[in-house]
CSV table of C-alpha atoms in Angstrom, one decimal:
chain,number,residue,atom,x,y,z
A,243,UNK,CA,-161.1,117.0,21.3
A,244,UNK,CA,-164.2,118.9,21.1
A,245,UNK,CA,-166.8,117.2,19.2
A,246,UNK,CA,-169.4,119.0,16.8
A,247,UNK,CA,-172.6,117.1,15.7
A,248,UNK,CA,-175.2,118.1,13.7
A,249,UNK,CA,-177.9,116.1,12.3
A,250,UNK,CA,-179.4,114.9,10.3
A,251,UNK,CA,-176.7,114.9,7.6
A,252,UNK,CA,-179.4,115.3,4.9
A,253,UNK,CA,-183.3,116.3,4.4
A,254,UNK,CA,-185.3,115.7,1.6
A,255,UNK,CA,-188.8,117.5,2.4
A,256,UNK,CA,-191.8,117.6,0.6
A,257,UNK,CA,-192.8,121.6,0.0
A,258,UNK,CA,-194.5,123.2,2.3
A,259,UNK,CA,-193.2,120.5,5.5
A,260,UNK,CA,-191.9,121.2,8.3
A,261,UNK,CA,-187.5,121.1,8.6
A,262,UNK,CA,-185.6,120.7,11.8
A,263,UNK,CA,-181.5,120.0,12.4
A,264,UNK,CA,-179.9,119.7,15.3
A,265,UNK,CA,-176.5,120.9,16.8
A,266,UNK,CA,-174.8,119.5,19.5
A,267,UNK,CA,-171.3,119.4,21.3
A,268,UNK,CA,-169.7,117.7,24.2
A,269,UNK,CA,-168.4,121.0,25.8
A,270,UNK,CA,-170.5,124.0,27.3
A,271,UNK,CA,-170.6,127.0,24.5
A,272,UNK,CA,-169.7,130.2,24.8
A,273,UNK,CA,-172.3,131.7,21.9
A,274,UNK,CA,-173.3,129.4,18.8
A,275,UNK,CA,-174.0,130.9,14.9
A,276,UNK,CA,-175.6,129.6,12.3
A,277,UNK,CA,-175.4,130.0,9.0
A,278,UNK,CA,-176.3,128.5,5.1
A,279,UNK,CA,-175.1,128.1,2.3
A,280,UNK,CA,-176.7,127.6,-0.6
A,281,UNK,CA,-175.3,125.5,-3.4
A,282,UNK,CA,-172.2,126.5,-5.1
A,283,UNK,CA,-172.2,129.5,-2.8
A,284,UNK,CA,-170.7,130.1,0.2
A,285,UNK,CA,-171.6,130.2,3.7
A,286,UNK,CA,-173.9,133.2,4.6
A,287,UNK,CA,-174.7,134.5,8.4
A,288,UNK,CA,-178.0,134.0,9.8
A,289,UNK,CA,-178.4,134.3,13.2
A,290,UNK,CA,-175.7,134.2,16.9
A,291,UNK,CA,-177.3,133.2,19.8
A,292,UNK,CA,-175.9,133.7,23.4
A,293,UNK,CA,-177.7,133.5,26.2
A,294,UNK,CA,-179.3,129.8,27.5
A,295,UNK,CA,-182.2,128.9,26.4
A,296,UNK,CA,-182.3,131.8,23.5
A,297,UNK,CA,-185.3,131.4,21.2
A,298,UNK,CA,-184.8,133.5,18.1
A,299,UNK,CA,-187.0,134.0,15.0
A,300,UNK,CA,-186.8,135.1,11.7
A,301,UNK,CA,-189.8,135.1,9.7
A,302,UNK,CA,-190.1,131.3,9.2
A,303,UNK,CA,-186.8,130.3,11.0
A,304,UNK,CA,-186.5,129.3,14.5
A,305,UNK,CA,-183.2,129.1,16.3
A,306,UNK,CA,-182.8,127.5,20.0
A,307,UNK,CA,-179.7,127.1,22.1
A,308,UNK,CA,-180.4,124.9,24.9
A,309,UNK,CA,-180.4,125.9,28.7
A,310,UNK,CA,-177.0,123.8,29.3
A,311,UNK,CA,-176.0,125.8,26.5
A,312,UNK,CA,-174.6,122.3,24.5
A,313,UNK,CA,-177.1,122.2,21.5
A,314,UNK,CA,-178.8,124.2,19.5
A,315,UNK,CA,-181.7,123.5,16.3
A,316,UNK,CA,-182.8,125.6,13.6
A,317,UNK,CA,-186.3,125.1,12.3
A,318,UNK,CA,-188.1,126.1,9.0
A,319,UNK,CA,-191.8,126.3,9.1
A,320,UNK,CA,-193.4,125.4,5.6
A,321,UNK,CA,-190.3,124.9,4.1
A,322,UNK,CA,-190.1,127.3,0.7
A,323,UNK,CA,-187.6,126.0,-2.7
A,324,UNK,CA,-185.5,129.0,-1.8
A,325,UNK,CA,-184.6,127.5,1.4
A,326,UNK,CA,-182.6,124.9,-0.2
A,327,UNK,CA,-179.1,124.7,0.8
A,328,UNK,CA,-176.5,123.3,3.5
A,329,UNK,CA,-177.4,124.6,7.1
A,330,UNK,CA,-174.1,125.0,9.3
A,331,UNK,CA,-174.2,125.6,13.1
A,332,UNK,CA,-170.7,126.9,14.2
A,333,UNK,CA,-169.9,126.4,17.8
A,334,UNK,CA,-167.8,129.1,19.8
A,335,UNK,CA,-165.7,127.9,22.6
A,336,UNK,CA,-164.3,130.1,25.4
A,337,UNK,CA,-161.2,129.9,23.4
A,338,UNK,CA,-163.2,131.7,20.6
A,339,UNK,CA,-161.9,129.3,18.3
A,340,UNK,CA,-165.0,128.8,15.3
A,341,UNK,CA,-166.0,124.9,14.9
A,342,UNK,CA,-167.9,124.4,11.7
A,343,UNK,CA,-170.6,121.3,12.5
A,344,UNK,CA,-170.9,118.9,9.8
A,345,UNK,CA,-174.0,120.7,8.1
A,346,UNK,CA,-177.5,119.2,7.2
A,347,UNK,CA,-177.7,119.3,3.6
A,348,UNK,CA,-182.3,120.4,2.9
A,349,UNK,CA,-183.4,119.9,-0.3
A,350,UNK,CA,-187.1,120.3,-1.3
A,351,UNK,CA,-188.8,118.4,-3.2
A,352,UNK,CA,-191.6,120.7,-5.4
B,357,UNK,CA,-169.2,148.0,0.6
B,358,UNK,CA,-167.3,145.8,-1.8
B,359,UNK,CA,-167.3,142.4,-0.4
B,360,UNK,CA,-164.7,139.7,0.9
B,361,UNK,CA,-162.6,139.0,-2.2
B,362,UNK,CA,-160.4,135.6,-3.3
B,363,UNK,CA,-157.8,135.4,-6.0
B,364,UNK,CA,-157.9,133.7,-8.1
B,365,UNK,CA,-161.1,131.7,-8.2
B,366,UNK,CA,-159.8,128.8,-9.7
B,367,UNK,CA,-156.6,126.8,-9.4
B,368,UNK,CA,-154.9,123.5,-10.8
B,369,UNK,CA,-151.2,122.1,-9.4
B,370,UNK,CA,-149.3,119.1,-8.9
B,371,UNK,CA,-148.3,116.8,-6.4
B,372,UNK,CA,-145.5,118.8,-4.8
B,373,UNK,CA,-145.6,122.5,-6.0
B,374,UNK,CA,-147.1,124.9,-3.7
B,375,UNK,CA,-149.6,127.5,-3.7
B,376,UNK,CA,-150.3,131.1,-2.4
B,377,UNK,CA,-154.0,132.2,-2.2
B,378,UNK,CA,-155.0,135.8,-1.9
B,379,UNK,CA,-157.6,137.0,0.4
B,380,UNK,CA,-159.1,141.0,0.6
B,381,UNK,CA,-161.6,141.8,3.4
B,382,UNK,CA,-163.8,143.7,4.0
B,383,UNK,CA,-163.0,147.6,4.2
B,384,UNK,CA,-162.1,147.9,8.2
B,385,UNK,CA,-162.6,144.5,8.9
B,386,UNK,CA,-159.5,143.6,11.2
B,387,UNK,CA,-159.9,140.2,11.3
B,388,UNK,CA,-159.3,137.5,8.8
B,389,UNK,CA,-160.0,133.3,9.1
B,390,UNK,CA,-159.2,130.5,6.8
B,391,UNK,CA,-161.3,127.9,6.4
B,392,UNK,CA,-160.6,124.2,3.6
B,393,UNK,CA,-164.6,122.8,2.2
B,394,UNK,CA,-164.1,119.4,0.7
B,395,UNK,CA,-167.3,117.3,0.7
B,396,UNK,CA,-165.7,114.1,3.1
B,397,UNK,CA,-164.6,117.2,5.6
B,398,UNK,CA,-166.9,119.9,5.6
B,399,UNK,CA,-165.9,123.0,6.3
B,400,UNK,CA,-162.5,123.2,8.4
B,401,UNK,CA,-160.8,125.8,10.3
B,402,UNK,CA,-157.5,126.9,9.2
B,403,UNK,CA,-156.6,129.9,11.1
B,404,UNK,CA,-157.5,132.9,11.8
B,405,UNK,CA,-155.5,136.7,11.9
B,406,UNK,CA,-156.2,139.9,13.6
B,407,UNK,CA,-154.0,142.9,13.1
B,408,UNK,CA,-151.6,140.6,11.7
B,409,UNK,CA,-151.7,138.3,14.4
B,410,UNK,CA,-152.5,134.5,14.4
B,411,UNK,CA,-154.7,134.2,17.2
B,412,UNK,CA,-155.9,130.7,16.7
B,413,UNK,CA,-155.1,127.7,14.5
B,414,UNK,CA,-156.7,124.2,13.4
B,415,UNK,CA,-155.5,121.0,13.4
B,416,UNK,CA,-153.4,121.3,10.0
B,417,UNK,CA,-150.0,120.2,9.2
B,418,UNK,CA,-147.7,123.2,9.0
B,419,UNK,CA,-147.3,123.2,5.2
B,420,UNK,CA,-150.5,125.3,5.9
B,421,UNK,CA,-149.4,128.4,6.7
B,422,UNK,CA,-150.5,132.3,6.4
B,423,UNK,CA,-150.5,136.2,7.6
B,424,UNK,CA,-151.9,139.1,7.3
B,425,UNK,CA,-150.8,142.7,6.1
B,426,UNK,CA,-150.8,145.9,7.5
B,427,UNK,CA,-153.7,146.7,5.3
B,428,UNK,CA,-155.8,143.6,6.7
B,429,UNK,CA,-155.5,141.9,3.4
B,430,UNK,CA,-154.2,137.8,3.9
B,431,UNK,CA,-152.7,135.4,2.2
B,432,UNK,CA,-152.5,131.5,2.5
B,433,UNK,CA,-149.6,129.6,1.7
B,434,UNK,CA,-150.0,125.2,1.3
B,435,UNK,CA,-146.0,123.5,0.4
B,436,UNK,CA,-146.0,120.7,-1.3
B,437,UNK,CA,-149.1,120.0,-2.6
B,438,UNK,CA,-151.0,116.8,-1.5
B,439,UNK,CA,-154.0,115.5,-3.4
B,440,UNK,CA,-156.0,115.5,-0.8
B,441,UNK,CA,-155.2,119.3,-0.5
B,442,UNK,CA,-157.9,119.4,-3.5
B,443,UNK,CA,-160.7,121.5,-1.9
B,444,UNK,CA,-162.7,124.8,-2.0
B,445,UNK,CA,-160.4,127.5,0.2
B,446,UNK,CA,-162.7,130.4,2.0
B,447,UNK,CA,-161.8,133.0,3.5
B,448,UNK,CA,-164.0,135.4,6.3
B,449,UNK,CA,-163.4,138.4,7.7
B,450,UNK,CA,-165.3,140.0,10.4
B,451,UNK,CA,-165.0,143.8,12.3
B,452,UNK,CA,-162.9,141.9,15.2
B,453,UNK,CA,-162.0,138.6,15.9
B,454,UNK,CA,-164.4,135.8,16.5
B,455,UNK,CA,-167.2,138.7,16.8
B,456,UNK,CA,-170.3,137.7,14.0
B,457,UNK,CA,-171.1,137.6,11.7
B,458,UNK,CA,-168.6,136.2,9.2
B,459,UNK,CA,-168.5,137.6,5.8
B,460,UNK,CA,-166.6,134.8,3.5
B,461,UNK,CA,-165.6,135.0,-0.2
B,462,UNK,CA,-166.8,133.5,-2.7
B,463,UNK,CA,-163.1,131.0,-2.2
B,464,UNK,CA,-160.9,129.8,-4.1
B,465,UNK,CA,-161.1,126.0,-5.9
B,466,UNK,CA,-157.8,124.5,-6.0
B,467,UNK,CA,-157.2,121.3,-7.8
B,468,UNK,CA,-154.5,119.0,-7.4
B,469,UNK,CA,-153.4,116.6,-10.0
């Protein structure tokens, strides 16, 4: 089956460091989305990417998807208290079936 | 725009009864998914409905079952409950199918005893 990993599984960050996670699959993408959700909510959009090698930014968030179009990461610059949450990267296969990956679970430490 | 809405928010059954969860999307969103949160999991596709259509399914046994009304609103069905059936139940719903961004509810909790 197609696999989904995303890592790490958790971050614990001092304020103001740097955050990175990692998504990758097995099979070639069609588009991958990203999106958090912080605790006891539920999973907001941020961001689709599409084309290989896509670099997107917003504000202090930057999204990749690689050139084999396989992985993607999302990375926080000076990580803030409101970005804590889980961080989901959802993989699209030609099917356009949605796969959840496991999340990375940021918390900050103040 | 009013947002994705799940009925009810919280749930308790046993071991054997079954369930129907309520899902309203978005006004002239067409497309509907299902998706079961449990912390061992993660979030899990269910299915997913456009124009009252399944177009795609997970890997679920099929006392999971659902559909979708003329008026785009869905419901979820799960026969005789499981424990391990205990999880957070969200629902998404999006302009067309599998075309971002999702908008999910706020889910339902169900709780099996």
């Amino acid at each position: 089956g197609q696999q989904v990993m995303q890592i790490p599984q958790y971050q614990h960050v001092q304020e103001g460091e740097d955050f990175t996670t990692y998504c990758n699959s097995s099979t070639t993408l069609s588009n991958i989305q990203w999106y958090k959700q912080r605790p006891g909510g539920h999973p907001v959009f941020l961001i689709q990417l599409v084309k290989s090698g896509e670099v997107k930014k917003q504000k202090r968030l930057t999204f990749q998807f690689g050139e084999a179009k396989k992985n993607s990461s999302l990375h926080i610059t000076a990580t803030q208290t409101t970005d804590v949450g889980t961080y989901f990267c959802t993989l699209v296969f030609g099917n356009e079936k949605l796969t959840f990956g496991t999340g990375t679970r940021l918390t900050i430490i103040p | 725009k009013a947002g994705v809405t799940q009925t009810p928010r919280y749930l308790i059954k046993t071991r054997g009864q079954q369930v129907t969860l309520s899902c309203s999307p978005i006004s002239g969103h067409r497309s509907v998914s299902w998706y079961q949160q449990t912390p061992g999991q993660g979030l899990q596709f269910l299915f997913e409905y456009f124009s009252e259509t399944q177009r795609n399914k997970g890997n679920f046994p099929g006392r999971f079952s659902g559909r979708q009304f003329s008026n785009s609103r869905s419901e979820m069905n799960v026969s005789t409950l499981e424990l391990g059936d205990s999880a957070l139940y969200l629902c998404a719903s999006s302009p067309s199918a599998a075309v971002p961004p999702l908008h999910f509810g706020n889910g339902t909790r169900l709780t099996v005893t």
